[in-house]
CSV table of C-alpha atoms in Angstrom, one decimal:
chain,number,residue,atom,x,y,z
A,1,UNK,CA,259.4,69.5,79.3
A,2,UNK,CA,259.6,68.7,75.7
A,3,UNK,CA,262.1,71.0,73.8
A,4,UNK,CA,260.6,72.8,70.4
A,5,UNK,CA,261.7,70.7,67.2
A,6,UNK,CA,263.4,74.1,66.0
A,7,UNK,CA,265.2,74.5,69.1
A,8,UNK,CA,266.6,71.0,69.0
A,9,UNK,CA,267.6,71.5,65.4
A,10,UNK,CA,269.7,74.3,66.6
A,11,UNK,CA,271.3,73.7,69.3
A,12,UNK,CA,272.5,69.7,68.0
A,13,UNK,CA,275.9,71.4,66.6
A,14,UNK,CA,276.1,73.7,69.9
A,15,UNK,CA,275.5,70.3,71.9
A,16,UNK,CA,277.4,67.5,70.1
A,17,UNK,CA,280.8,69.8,69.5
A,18,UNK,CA,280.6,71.3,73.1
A,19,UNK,CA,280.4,67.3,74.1
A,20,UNK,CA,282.8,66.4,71.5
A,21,UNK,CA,285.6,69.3,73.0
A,22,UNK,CA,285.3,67.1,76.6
A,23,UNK,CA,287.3,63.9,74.2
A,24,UNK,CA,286.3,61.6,71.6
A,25,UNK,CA,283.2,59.9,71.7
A,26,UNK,CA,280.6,57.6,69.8
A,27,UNK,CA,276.7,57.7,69.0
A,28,UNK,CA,275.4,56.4,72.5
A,29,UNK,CA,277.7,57.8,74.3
A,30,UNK,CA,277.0,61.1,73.4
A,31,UNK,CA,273.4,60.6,73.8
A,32,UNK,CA,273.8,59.2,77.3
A,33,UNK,CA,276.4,62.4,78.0
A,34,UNK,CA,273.2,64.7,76.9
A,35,UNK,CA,270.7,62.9,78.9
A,36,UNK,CA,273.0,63.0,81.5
A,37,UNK,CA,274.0,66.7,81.4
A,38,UNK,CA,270.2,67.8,81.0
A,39,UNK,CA,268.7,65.6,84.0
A,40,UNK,CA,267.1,63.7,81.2
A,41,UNK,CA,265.3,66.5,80.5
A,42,UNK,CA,267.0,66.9,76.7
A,43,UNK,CA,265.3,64.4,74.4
A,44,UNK,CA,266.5,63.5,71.0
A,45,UNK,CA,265.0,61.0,68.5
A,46,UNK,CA,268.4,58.9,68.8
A,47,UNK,CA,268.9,58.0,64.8
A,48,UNK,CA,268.7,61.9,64.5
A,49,UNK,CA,272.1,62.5,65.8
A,50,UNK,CA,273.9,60.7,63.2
A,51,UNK,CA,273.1,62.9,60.3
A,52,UNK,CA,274.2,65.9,62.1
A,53,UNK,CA,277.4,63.8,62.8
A,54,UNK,CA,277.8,63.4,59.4
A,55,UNK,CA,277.5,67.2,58.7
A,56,UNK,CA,279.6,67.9,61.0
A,57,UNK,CA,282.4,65.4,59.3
A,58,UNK,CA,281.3,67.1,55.9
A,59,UNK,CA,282.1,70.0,57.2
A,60,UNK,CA,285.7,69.6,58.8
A,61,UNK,CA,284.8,69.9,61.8
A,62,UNK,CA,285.0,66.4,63.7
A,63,UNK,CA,286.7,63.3,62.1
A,64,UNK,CA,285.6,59.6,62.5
A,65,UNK,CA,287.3,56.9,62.9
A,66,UNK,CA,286.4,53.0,64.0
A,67,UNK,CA,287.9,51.5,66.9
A,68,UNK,CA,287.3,47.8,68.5
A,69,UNK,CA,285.6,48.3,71.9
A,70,UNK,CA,285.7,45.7,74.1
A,71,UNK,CA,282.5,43.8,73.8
A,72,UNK,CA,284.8,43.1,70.3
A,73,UNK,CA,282.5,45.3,67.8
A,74,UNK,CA,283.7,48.4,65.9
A,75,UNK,CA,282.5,51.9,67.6
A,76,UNK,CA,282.6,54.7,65.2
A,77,UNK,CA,284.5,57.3,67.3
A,78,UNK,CA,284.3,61.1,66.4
A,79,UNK,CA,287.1,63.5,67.2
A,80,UNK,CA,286.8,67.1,67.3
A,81,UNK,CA,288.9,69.1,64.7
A,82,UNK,CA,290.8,72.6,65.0
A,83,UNK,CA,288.1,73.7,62.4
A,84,UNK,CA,285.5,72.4,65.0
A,85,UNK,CA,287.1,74.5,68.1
A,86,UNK,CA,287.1,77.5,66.0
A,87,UNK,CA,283.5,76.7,64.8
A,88,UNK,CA,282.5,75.9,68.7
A,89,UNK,CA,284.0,78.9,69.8
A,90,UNK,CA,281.6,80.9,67.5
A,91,UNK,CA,278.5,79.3,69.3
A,92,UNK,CA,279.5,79.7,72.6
A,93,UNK,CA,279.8,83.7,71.5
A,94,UNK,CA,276.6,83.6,70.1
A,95,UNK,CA,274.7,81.4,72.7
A,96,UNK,CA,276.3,83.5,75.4
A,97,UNK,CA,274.8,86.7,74.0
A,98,UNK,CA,271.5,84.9,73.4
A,99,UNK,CA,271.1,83.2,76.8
A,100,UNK,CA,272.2,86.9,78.2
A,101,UNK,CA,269.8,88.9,76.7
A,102,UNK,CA,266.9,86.6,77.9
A,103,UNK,CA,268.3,86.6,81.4
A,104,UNK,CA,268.2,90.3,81.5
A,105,UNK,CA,265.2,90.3,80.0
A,106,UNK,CA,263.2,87.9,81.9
A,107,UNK,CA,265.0,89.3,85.9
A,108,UNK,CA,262.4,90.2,88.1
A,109,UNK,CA,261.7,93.4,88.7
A,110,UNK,CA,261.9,95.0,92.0
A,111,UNK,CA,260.5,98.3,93.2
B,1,UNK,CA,270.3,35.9,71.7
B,2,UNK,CA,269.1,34.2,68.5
B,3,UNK,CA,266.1,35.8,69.3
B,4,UNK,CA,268.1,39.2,69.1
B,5,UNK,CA,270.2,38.3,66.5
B,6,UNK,CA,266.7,38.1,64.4
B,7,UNK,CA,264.8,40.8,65.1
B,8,UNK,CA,268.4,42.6,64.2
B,9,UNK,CA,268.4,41.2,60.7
B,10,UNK,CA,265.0,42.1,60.3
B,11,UNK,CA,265.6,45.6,61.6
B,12,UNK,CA,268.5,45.7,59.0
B,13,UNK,CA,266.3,44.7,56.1
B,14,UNK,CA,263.7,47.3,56.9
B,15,UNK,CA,266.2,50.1,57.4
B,16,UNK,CA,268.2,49.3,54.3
B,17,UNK,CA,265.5,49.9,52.2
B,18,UNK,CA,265.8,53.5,53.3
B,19,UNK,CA,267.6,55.6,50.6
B,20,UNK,CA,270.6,57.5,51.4
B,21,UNK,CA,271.6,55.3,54.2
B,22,UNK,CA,274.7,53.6,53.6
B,23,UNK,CA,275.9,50.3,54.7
B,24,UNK,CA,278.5,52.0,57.1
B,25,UNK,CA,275.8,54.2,58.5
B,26,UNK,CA,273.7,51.1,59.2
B,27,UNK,CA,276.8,49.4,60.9
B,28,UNK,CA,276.6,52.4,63.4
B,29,UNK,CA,273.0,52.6,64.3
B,30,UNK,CA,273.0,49.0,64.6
B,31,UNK,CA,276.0,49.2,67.2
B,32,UNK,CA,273.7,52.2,68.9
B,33,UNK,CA,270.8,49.7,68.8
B,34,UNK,CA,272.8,47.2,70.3
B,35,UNK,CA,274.2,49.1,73.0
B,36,UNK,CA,270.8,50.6,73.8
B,37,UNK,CA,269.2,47.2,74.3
B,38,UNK,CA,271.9,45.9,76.5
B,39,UNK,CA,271.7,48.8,78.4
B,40,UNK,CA,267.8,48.1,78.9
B,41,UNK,CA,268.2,44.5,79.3
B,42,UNK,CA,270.7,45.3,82.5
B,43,UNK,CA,267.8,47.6,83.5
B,44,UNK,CA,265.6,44.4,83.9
B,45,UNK,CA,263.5,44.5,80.7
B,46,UNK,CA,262.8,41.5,79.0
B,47,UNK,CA,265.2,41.2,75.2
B,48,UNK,CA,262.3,41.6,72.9
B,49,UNK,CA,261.2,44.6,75.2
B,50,UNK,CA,264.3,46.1,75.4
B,51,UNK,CA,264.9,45.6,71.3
B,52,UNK,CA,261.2,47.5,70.5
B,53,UNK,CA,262.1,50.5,73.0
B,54,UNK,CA,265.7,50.8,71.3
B,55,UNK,CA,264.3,50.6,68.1
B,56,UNK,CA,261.3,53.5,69.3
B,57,UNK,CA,264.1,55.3,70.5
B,58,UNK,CA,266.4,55.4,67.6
B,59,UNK,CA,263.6,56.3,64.9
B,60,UNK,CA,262.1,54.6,61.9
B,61,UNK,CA,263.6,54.4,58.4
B,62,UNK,CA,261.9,56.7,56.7
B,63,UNK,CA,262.6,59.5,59.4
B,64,UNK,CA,266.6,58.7,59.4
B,65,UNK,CA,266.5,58.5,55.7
B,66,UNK,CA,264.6,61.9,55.7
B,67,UNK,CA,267.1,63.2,57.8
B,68,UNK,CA,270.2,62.0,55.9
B,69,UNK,CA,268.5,63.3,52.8
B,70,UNK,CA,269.1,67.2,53.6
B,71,UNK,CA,272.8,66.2,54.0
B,72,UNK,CA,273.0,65.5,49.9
B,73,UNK,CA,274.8,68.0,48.6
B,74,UNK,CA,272.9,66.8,45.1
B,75,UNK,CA,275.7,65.9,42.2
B,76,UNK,CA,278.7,68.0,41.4
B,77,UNK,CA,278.3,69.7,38.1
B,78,UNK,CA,281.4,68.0,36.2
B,79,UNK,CA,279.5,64.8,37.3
B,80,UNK,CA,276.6,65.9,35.7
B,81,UNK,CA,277.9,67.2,32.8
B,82,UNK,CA,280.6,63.7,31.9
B,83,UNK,CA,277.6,61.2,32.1
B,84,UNK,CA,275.4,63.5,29.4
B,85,UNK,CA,278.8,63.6,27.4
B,86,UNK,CA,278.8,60.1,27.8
B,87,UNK,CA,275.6,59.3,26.9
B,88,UNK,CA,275.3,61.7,24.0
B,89,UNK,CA,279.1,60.4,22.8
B,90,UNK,CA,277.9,56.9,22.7
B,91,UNK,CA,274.3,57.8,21.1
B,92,UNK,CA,276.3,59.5,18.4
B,93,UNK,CA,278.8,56.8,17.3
B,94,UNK,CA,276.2,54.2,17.4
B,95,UNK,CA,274.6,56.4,14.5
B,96,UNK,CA,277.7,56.9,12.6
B,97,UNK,CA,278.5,53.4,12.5
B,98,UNK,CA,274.9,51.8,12.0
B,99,UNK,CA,274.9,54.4,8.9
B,100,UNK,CA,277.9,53.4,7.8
B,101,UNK,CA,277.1,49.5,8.5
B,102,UNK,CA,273.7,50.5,6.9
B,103,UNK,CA,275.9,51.7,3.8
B,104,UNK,CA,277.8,48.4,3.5
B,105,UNK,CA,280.9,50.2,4.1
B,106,UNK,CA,281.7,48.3,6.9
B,107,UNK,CA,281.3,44.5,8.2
B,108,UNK,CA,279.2,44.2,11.6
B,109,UNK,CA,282.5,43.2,12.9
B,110,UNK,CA,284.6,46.1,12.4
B,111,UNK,CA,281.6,48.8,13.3
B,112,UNK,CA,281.2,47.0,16.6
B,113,UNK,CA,284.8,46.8,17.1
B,114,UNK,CA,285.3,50.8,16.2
B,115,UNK,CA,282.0,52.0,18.1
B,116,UNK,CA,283.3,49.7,21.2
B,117,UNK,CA,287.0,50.6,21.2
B,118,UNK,CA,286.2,54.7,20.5
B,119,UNK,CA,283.4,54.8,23.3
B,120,UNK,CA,285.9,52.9,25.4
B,121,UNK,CA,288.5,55.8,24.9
B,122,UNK,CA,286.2,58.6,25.1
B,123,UNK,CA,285.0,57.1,28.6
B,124,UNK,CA,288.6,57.5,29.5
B,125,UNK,CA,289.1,60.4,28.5
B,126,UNK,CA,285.9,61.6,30.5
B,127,UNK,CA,287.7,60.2,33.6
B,128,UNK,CA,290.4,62.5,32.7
B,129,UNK,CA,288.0,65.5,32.7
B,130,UNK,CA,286.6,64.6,35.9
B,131,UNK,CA,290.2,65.0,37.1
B,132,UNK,CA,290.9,68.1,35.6
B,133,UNK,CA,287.8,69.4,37.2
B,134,UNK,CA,288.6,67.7,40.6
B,135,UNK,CA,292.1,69.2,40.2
B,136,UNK,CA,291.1,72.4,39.3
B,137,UNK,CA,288.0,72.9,41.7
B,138,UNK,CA,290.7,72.0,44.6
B,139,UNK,CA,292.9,74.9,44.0
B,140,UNK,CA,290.5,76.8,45.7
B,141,UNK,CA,288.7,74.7,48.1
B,142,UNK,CA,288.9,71.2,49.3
B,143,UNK,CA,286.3,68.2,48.9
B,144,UNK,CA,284.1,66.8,51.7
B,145,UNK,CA,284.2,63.3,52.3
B,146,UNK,CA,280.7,62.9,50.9
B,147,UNK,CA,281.4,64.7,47.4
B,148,UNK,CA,284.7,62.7,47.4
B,149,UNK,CA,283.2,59.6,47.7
B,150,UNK,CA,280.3,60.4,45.3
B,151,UNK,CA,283.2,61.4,42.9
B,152,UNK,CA,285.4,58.1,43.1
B,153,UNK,CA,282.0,56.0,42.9
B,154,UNK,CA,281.4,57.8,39.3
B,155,UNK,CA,285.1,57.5,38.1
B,156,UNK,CA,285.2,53.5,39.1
B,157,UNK,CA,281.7,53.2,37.0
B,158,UNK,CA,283.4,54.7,34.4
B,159,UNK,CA,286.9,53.1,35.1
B,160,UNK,CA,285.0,49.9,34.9
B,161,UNK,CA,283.0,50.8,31.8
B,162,UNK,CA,286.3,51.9,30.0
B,163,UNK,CA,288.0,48.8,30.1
B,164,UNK,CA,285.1,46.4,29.5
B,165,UNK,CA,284.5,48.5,26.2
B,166,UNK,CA,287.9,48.7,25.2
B,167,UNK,CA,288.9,44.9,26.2
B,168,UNK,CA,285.6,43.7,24.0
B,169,UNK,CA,286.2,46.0,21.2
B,170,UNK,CA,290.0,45.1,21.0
B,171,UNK,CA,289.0,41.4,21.1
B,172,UNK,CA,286.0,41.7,18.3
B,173,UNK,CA,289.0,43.9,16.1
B,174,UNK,CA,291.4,41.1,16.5
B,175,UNK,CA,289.0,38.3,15.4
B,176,UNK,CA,288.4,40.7,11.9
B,177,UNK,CA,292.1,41.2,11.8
B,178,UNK,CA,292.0,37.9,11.5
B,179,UNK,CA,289.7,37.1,8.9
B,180,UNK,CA,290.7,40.0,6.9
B,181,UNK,CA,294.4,40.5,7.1
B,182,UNK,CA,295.2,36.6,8.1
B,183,UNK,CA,296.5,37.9,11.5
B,184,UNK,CA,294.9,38.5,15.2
B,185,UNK,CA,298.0,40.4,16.6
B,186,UNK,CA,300.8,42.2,15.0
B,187,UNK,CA,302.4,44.9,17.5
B,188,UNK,CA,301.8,47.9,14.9
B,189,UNK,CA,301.7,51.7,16.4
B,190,UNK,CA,297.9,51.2,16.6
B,191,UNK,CA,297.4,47.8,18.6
B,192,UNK,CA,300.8,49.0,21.0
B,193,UNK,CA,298.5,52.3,21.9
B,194,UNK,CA,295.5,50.3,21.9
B,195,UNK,CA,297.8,47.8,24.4
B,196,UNK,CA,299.2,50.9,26.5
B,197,UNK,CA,295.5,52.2,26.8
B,198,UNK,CA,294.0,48.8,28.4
B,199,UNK,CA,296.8,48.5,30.6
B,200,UNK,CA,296.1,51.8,32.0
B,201,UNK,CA,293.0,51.7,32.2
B,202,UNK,CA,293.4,47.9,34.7
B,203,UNK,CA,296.3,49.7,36.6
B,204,UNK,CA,293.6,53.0,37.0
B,205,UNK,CA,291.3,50.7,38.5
B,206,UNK,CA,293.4,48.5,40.8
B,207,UNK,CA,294.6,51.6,42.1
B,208,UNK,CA,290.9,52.7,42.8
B,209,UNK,CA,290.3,49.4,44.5
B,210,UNK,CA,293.1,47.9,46.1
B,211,UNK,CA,296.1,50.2,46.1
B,212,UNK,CA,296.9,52.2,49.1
B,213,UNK,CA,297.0,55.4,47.5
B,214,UNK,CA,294.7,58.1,48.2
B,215,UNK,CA,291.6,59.4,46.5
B,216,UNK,CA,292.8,62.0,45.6
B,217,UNK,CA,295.8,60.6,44.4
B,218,UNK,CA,293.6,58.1,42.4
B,219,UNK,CA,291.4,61.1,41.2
B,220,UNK,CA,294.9,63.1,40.5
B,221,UNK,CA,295.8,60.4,38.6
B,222,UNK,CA,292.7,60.0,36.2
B,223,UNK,CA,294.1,62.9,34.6
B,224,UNK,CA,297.4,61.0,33.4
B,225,UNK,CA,294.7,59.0,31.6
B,226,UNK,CA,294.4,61.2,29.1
B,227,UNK,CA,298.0,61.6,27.9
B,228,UNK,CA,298.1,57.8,27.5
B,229,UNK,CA,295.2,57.7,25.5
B,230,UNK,CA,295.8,60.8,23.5
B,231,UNK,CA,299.3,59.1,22.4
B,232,UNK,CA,297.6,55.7,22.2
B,233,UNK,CA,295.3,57.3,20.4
B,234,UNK,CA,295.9,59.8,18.1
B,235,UNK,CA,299.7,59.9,18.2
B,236,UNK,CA,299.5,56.3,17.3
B,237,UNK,CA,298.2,58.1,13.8
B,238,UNK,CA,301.0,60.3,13.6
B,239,UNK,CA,303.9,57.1,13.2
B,240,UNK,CA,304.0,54.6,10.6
B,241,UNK,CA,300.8,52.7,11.4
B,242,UNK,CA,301.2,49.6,9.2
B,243,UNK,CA,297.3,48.3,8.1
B,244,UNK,CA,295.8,50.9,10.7
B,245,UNK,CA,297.6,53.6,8.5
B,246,UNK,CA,294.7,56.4,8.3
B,247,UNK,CA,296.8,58.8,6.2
B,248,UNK,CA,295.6,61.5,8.9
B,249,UNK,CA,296.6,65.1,8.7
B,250,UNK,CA,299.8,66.2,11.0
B,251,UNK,CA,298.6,67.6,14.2
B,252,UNK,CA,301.7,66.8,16.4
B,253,UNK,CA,302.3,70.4,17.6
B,254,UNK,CA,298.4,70.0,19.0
B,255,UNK,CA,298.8,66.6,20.8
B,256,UNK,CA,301.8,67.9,22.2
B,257,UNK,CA,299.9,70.9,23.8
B,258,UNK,CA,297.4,68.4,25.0
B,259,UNK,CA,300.1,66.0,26.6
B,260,UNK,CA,301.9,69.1,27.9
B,261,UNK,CA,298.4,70.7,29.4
B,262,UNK,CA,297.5,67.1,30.8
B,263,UNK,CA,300.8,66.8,32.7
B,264,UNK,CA,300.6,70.8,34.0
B,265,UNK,CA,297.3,69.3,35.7
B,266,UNK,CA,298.7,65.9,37.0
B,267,UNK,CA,301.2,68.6,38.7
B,268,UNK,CA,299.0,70.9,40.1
B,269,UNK,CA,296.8,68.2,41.2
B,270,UNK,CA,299.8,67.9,44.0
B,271,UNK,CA,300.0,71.4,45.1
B,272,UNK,CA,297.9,71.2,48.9
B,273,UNK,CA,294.3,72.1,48.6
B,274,UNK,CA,293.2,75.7,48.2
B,275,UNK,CA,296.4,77.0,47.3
B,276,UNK,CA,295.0,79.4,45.2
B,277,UNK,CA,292.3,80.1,47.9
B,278,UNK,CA,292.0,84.2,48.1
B,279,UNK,CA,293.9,84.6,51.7
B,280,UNK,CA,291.3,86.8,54.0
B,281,UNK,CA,293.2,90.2,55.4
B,282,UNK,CA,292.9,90.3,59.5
């Protein structure tokens, strides 16, 4: 199932601070983490996450910094920020709703 | 690997002709790119199979580019505004003097000399306004990283512009002293300001570029500027000037309100951002 571009647009900030809130995390890994978490099923265009990244830095909410992995090049690490709690708390309230409504909308009906 | 290594560099050519897609940005796609094709090289595909999927995967250049475009903020009005000043500052004494050269009142010498050393001021003291703005817009909200980065690009271009104009014009002036008053150098009231001025305007920039300081402190700092030119300036009028004597009009009390103003700014530039920031009522 292929998710609608609209719907991918937004629920990137919903995605990447929920997966940010788990610890600090890079790029791939937070791609992989999706994949994961969606069975695969959750496809992004990989270069598209880093602008949202960056908006999200613009915006307070995470905070980057580059660290030396192992393999001995620099990962860009993203951290989430108090702002960035407060912001992901938000979504959660509104996604909760959302999600809610449909479910009750879309039970099956008996009798 | 060399084989990697290539189609890498080649990736990197044809993604950094992408606009609005720094050279830090690249460095992290090109780490996602790397660990991407490891990760399908492990999963037994071949290295230039692996590279074309990653590269599939991650998105052309002009879809990134596309994508980092709607983060522009476009450029911050004070920006805007200092370059036209600076154009139209520069248009404007390049008229004056050409008339005057045109007029014979002046030797090419000295109009280049006064047109350089002015426009190198005036681009100082458009630093300094940048800094009052930066100071100013932060008492109610802070920057983002991309606005404050935009905004300590514009005030090195200038920084830089400053002192080139200033070091040439002082350098053309001292060859005419020379011809004219048998001297190059002679540590009147002007050439000390004109000394103070270019000395600040070096230290400015090595703080912008190798000093540890922050940008906002650098961009705090700009605003001090202002007071060393104004004094290097126009106070240098105000004292016995030897041969650079003007015979100007007395307008200490007015440089005095400017220094004074200048300095109230350098000090609210410390106060923490958004400190006059309405507080919201819960």
């Amino acid at each position: 199932m292929k998710l609608e571009k609209e719907l991918v647009a937004a629920s990137s900030v919903p995605l990447v601070l929920s997966i940010l809130s788990e610890g600090d995390s890079y790029g791939y890994a937070i791609i992989q983490r999706l994949k994961e978490l969606s069975g695969g099923k959750i496809e992004w265009t990989d270069g598209m996450l880093y602008p949202v990244l960056h908006w999200l830095e613009d915006q307070r909410l995470v905070r980057s910094r580059w660290i030396k992995s192992e393999s001995g090049r620099k990962r860009k690490y993203y951290s989430l920020q108090p702002d960035g709690r407060q912001a992901l708390r938000q979504q959660k309230e509104q996604w909760t709703l959302v999600t809610s409504t449909l479910n009750q909308l879309w039970r099956p009906k008996y009798g | 690997m060399d084989n990697l290594e290539k189609l890498v560099a080649e990736w990197r050519k044809t993604m950094m002709t992408a606009p609005n897609v720094g050279r830090e940005t690249l460095n992290e796609l090109e780490n996602h790119l790397r660990e991407n094709v490891g990760q399908l090289v492990r999963s037994g595909m071949t290295e230039p199979e692996a590279f074309q999927r990653a590269v599939t995967q991650l998105g052309g250049a002009g879809a990134i580019a596309l994508e980092f475009q709607k983060l522009d903020q476009g450029t911050w009005l004070p920006v805007k505004l200092v370059t036209g000043l600076g154009a139209t500052a520069a248009l404007a004494f390049a008229i004056l003097l050409i008339a005057r050269f045109d007029a014979g009142r002046t030797s090419f010498l000295l109009a280049s000399h006064v047109f350089l050393v002015t426009l190198g001021y005036t681009t100082t003291f458009l630093v300094g306004a940048l800094g009052i703005c930066f100071v100013g817009q932060r008492c109610f909200s802070d920057f983002s990283p991309s606005r404050m980065h935009s905004l300590m690009r514009t005030t090195f271009t200038f920084g830089c512009a400053a002192v080139s104009l200033t070091a040439v014009g002082i350098i053309l002036g001292m060859i005419w002293a020379k011809a004219e008053w048998g001297r190059y150098w002679a540590w009147d009231a002007k050439e000390i300001g004109a000394f103070a001025v270019i000395v600040w305007q070096a230290c400015f920039l090595f703080a912008h570029r190798f000093a540890c300081g922050t940008a906002r402190g650098v961009l705090v700092m700009s605003v001090l500027g202002n007071i060393v030119v104004g004094l290097g300036w126009f106070g240098a009028n105000l004292l016995y000037g030897g041969l650079h004597s003007y015979g100007t009009w007395n307008y200490s009390l007015l440089l005095l309100a400017a220094v004074v103003s200048n300095f109230a700014f350098f000090l609210i530039g410390l106060a923490p951002a958004g400190w006059l920031r309405p507080r919201k009522v819960s």
